[in-house]
Tab-separated table of C-alpha atoms in Angstrom:
chain	number	residue	atom	x	y	z
A	1	MET	CA	9.229	18.122	-8.625
A	2	ALA	CA	9.882	21.485	-9.336
A	3	LEU	CA	6.912	22.594	-6.539
A	4	LEU	CA	8.334	20.069	-4.065
A	5	GLU	CA	12.190	22.030	-4.602
A	6	ARG	CA	10.428	25.473	-4.172
A	7	HIS	CA	8.762	23.832	-0.714
A	8	ASP	CA	5.468	24.929	-2.399
A	9	GLY	CA	2.900	22.417	-0.455
A	10	ALA	CA	-0.212	24.060	-1.572
A	11	GLY	CA	0.947	24.142	-5.169
A	12	LEU	CA	1.745	20.416	-4.951
A	13	ARG	CA	-1.310	19.543	-3.394
A	14	ALA	CA	-3.523	21.642	-6.040
A	15	HIS	CA	-1.613	20.082	-8.585
A	16	LEU	CA	-2.004	16.663	-7.595
A	17	HIS	CA	-6.150	17.145	-6.982
A	18	GLN	CA	-6.130	18.429	-10.564
A	19	ALA	CA	-4.506	15.521	-11.714
A	20	GLN	CA	-6.649	13.380	-9.925
A	21	ALA	CA	-9.538	14.763	-11.243
A	22	ARG	CA	-8.433	14.683	-14.910
A	23	LEU	CA	-7.177	11.206	-15.230
A	24	GLY	CA	-9.492	8.983	-12.447
A	25	LEU	CA	-8.029	8.032	-9.425
A	26	ALA	CA	-6.505	4.116	-10.894
A	27	ALA	CA	-4.863	6.163	-13.810
A	28	TRP	CA	-3.467	8.860	-11.346
A	29	VAL	CA	-2.308	6.261	-8.711
A	30	GLN	CA	-0.490	4.034	-11.207
A	31	GLY	CA	0.816	6.507	-13.711
A	32	VAL	CA	1.425	9.917	-11.388
A	33	LEU	CA	1.891	8.683	-8.074
A	34	ALA	CA	3.557	5.805	-8.185
A	35	PRO	CA	6.199	7.138	-10.362
A	36	LEU	CA	6.556	10.381	-8.539
A	37	THR	CA	6.983	8.564	-5.193
A	38	GLN	CA	10.115	6.528	-7.091
A	39	ALA	CA	11.426	10.140	-7.891
A	40	VAL	CA	11.514	11.435	-4.875
A	41	GLY	CA	12.622	8.934	-3.098
A	42	SER	CA	15.544	8.776	-5.475
A	43	GLY	CA	15.936	12.403	-5.089
A	44	TRP	CA	16.418	11.933	-1.381
A	45	ALA	CA	18.656	9.019	-1.610
A	46	GLN	CA	21.099	11.171	-4.065
A	47	GLY	CA	21.216	14.269	-1.773
A	48	GLN	CA	18.838	16.594	-3.971
A	49	LEU	CA	15.941	16.638	-1.808
A	50	SER	CA	16.335	17.361	2.095
A	51	VAL	CA	14.356	14.848	4.460
A	52	HIS	CA	11.765	18.004	5.318
A	53	GLN	CA	11.160	18.150	1.619
A	54	GLU	CA	10.670	14.398	1.367
A	55	HIS	CA	8.133	14.253	4.415
A	56	LEU	CA	6.166	17.632	2.899
A	57	TYR	CA	5.656	15.294	-0.059
A	58	SER	CA	4.334	12.354	1.913
A	59	GLU	CA	2.100	14.623	4.321
A	60	VAL	CA	0.504	16.010	0.913
A	61	VAL	CA	-0.207	12.961	-0.763
A	62	GLN	CA	-1.305	10.642	1.835
A	63	ASP	CA	-3.695	13.855	2.741
A	64	VAL	CA	-4.932	13.906	-1.025
A	65	LEU	CA	-4.899	10.101	-1.440
A	66	ARG	CA	-7.179	9.909	1.965
A	67	GLN	CA	-9.520	12.601	0.370
A	68	ALA	CA	-9.856	10.420	-2.563
A	69	ILE	CA	-10.689	7.372	-1.096
A	70	ARG	CA	-13.264	8.905	1.052
A	71	ALA	CA	-14.930	10.217	-1.565
A	72	LEU	CA	-15.765	6.436	-2.978
A	73	PRO	CA	-18.589	4.550	-2.113
A	74	VAL	CA	-18.745	2.792	1.169
A	75	PRO	CA	-18.693	-0.872	0.750
A	76	GLY	CA	-21.731	-2.676	2.236
A	77	PRO	CA	-21.546	-4.811	5.278
A	78	THR	CA	-21.465	-7.951	3.114
A	79	ALA	CA	-18.517	-6.505	0.900
A	80	ARG	CA	-15.688	-8.708	-0.385
A	81	PRO	CA	-12.699	-9.516	-0.222
A	82	ARG	CA	-12.481	-7.707	3.325
A	83	VAL	CA	-8.619	-6.701	3.147
A	84	LEU	CA	-6.412	-6.016	6.193
A	85	LEU	CA	-3.362	-3.510	5.098
A	86	THR	CA	-0.365	-2.504	7.058
A	87	THR	CA	3.454	-3.226	7.080
A	88	LEU	CA	5.761	-5.547	9.276
A	89	PRO	CA	8.066	-4.120	11.925
A	90	GLY	CA	10.732	-2.427	10.705
A	91	GLU	CA	8.905	-0.973	7.471
A	92	SER	CA	7.889	2.579	8.077
A	93	HIS	CA	7.161	3.804	4.840
A	94	GLY	CA	3.340	3.771	4.210
A	95	LEU	CA	2.674	5.426	1.077
A	96	GLY	CA	2.633	2.374	-1.173
A	97	LEU	CA	0.090	0.973	1.088
A	98	LEU	CA	-2.486	3.980	0.797
A	99	MET	CA	-2.002	3.513	-2.749
A	100	ALA	CA	-2.948	0.108	-2.796
A	101	GLU	CA	-6.088	0.943	-0.728
A	102	ALA	CA	-7.155	3.607	-3.219
A	103	LEU	CA	-7.229	0.852	-5.839
A	104	LEU	CA	-8.656	-2.064	-3.785
A	105	ALA	CA	-11.459	0.405	-2.898
A	106	LEU	CA	-12.045	1.326	-6.119
A	107	GLU	CA	-12.450	-2.575	-6.878
A	108	GLY	CA	-15.477	-2.557	-3.966
A	109	ALA	CA	-13.105	-4.286	-1.220
A	110	ALA	CA	-13.800	-3.601	2.186
A	111	CYS	CA	-10.211	-2.052	3.250
A	112	ILE	CA	-9.418	-2.077	6.798
A	113	SER	CA	-5.865	-0.393	7.327
A	114	LEU	CA	-3.723	-0.813	10.659
A	115	GLY	CA	-0.878	1.841	9.596
A	116	VAL	CA	2.208	0.800	9.601
A	117	GLN	CA	4.535	-1.316	11.792
A	118	THR	CA	2.237	-4.006	13.097
A	119	PRO	CA	3.310	-6.615	15.051
A	120	VAL	CA	3.136	-10.328	13.956
A	121	ASP	CA	0.917	-11.595	16.711
A	122	ALA	CA	-1.344	-8.229	16.514
A	123	LEU	CA	-1.623	-8.763	12.783
A	124	VAL	CA	-3.407	-12.336	13.378
A	125	GLN	CA	-5.228	-11.190	16.283
A	126	ALA	CA	-6.527	-8.312	14.147
A	127	ALA	CA	-7.228	-10.712	11.028
A	128	HIS	CA	-9.368	-12.992	13.187
A	129	ILE	CA	-11.274	-10.001	14.579
A	130	HIS	CA	-11.891	-8.401	11.445
A	131	ARG	CA	-12.470	-11.836	9.599
A	132	ALA	CA	-9.994	-10.574	7.036
A	133	ASP	CA	-10.102	-12.875	3.477
A	134	ILE	CA	-6.535	-10.931	2.686
A	135	VAL	CA	-3.586	-9.851	4.479
A	136	ALA	CA	-1.838	-6.914	2.140
A	137	LEU	CA	1.413	-6.113	3.146
A	138	SER	CA	3.755	-3.240	1.725
A	139	ALA	CA	7.475	-3.610	1.936
A	140	THR	CA	10.113	-1.496	0.550
A	141	ALA	CA	13.674	-2.435	-0.538
A	142	CYS	CA	14.712	-0.989	2.695
A	143	GLN	CA	12.920	-3.603	4.736
A	144	PRO	CA	15.711	-5.757	6.504
A	145	GLU	CA	15.599	-8.905	4.266
A	146	ARG	CA	16.545	-11.913	7.097
A	147	ASN	CA	14.072	-10.180	9.378
A	148	PHE	CA	11.541	-9.578	6.671
A	149	GLY	CA	11.669	-13.278	5.696
A	150	GLN	CA	11.579	-14.685	9.199
A	151	ALA	CA	8.458	-12.380	10.237
A	152	LEU	CA	6.818	-13.519	6.604
A	153	GLN	CA	7.036	-17.169	7.749
A	154	THR	CA	5.632	-16.718	10.962
A	155	LEU	CA	2.885	-14.839	9.829
A	156	ARG	CA	2.191	-17.418	7.354
A	157	SER	CA	2.107	-20.219	9.544
A	158	GLN	CA	-0.294	-18.554	11.933
A	159	LEU	CA	-2.802	-17.167	9.674
A	160	PRO	CA	-5.499	-19.597	8.516
A	161	GLY	CA	-5.122	-21.410	5.306
A	162	SER	CA	-8.213	-19.489	4.032
A	163	VAL	CA	-6.492	-16.409	4.529
A	164	ALA	CA	-4.520	-14.889	1.250
A	165	LEU	CA	-1.039	-13.213	2.516
A	166	TRP	CA	-0.532	-10.858	-0.411
A	167	LEU	CA	2.783	-8.717	-0.484
A	168	GLY	CA	3.596	-5.357	-2.646
A	169	GLY	CA	5.932	-2.815	-2.571
A	170	SER	CA	10.054	-2.514	-4.032
A	171	ALA	CA	10.811	-5.274	-2.285
A	172	THR	CA	8.848	-7.702	-4.635
A	173	MET	CA	11.147	-6.573	-7.580
A	174	THR	CA	14.543	-7.705	-5.577
A	175	ARG	CA	13.444	-10.770	-3.220
A	176	ARG	CA	13.477	-14.035	-5.465
A	177	THR	CA	11.653	-16.422	-3.355
A	178	TRP	CA	8.868	-16.177	-0.894
A	179	PRO	CA	7.059	-18.732	1.738
A	180	ALA	CA	4.797	-20.955	0.797
A	181	GLY	CA	1.428	-19.187	0.691
A	182	CYS	CA	2.728	-15.762	-0.085
A	183	TRP	CA	1.416	-13.672	-3.410
A	184	PRO	CA	3.625	-11.009	-4.803
A	185	VAL	CA	1.797	-7.974	-6.127
A	186	SER	CA	4.304	-6.632	-8.319
A	187	ALA	CA	2.430	-3.828	-9.782
A	188	LEU	CA	0.019	-1.412	-8.367
A	189	ALA	CA	-2.026	-2.705	-12.262
A	190	ASP	CA	-2.309	-6.215	-10.999
A	191	ILE	CA	-4.323	-5.161	-7.860
A	192	GLY	CA	-7.737	-5.071	-10.105
A	193	PRO	CA	-7.402	-8.499	-12.064
A	194	ARG	CA	-5.933	-10.016	-8.674
A	195	VAL	CA	-8.961	-8.924	-6.693
A	196	GLN	CA	-11.208	-10.090	-9.533
A	197	ALA	CA	-9.523	-13.647	-9.383
A	198	TRP	CA	-10.062	-13.997	-5.748
A	199	ARG	CA	-13.937	-13.468	-6.360
A	200	LEU	CA	-13.997	-15.952	-8.743
A	201	GLY	CA	-11.948	-18.606	-6.752
A	202	ALA	CA	-14.301	-17.506	-3.807
A	203	GLY	CA	-17.462	-18.568	-6.003
A	204	LEU	CA	-18.284	-14.505	-5.911
A	205	GLY	CA	-17.871	-13.815	-9.843
């Protein structure tokens, strides 16, 4: 946070790289990036950080995360589960999605990221084209509740029953009910066990 307050993007990048090398990818994502991202969001909301500082943080973290993901072994053509990652329209925050992708890739999942704000009809089409086993969505508490709920119901009704729908992000902490067939993943630490459970259920364990 001190590096960010000093507008030291290069220093922040070096610090994050060093922490990842020291801790390993999973522990770094869960123990450093997740709480740091929450602290940056709180700092921005409380006026302690400016918009350009928050944007600098996002750009540095995205770059470091993508480098970490590229360094992992590339899943083979038969790797499963095949996971399609995105957010629904109205949700522009993508850091949580990228953290989830890193942990999924670490589990050997084949990840296809569509970035943020994918319309429901395009997401359904992409799930078919990419033969997705799982559609993973990230949503923060900023996502409009009513619109999010309606979009989830529409998406679930249009996806085949064989395609799991996983939901992560801070919205899983505030929302109490979910459409049938939607499964919240409330913590990054739950991703590994959830992937292993999926494989066992699919007869791949």
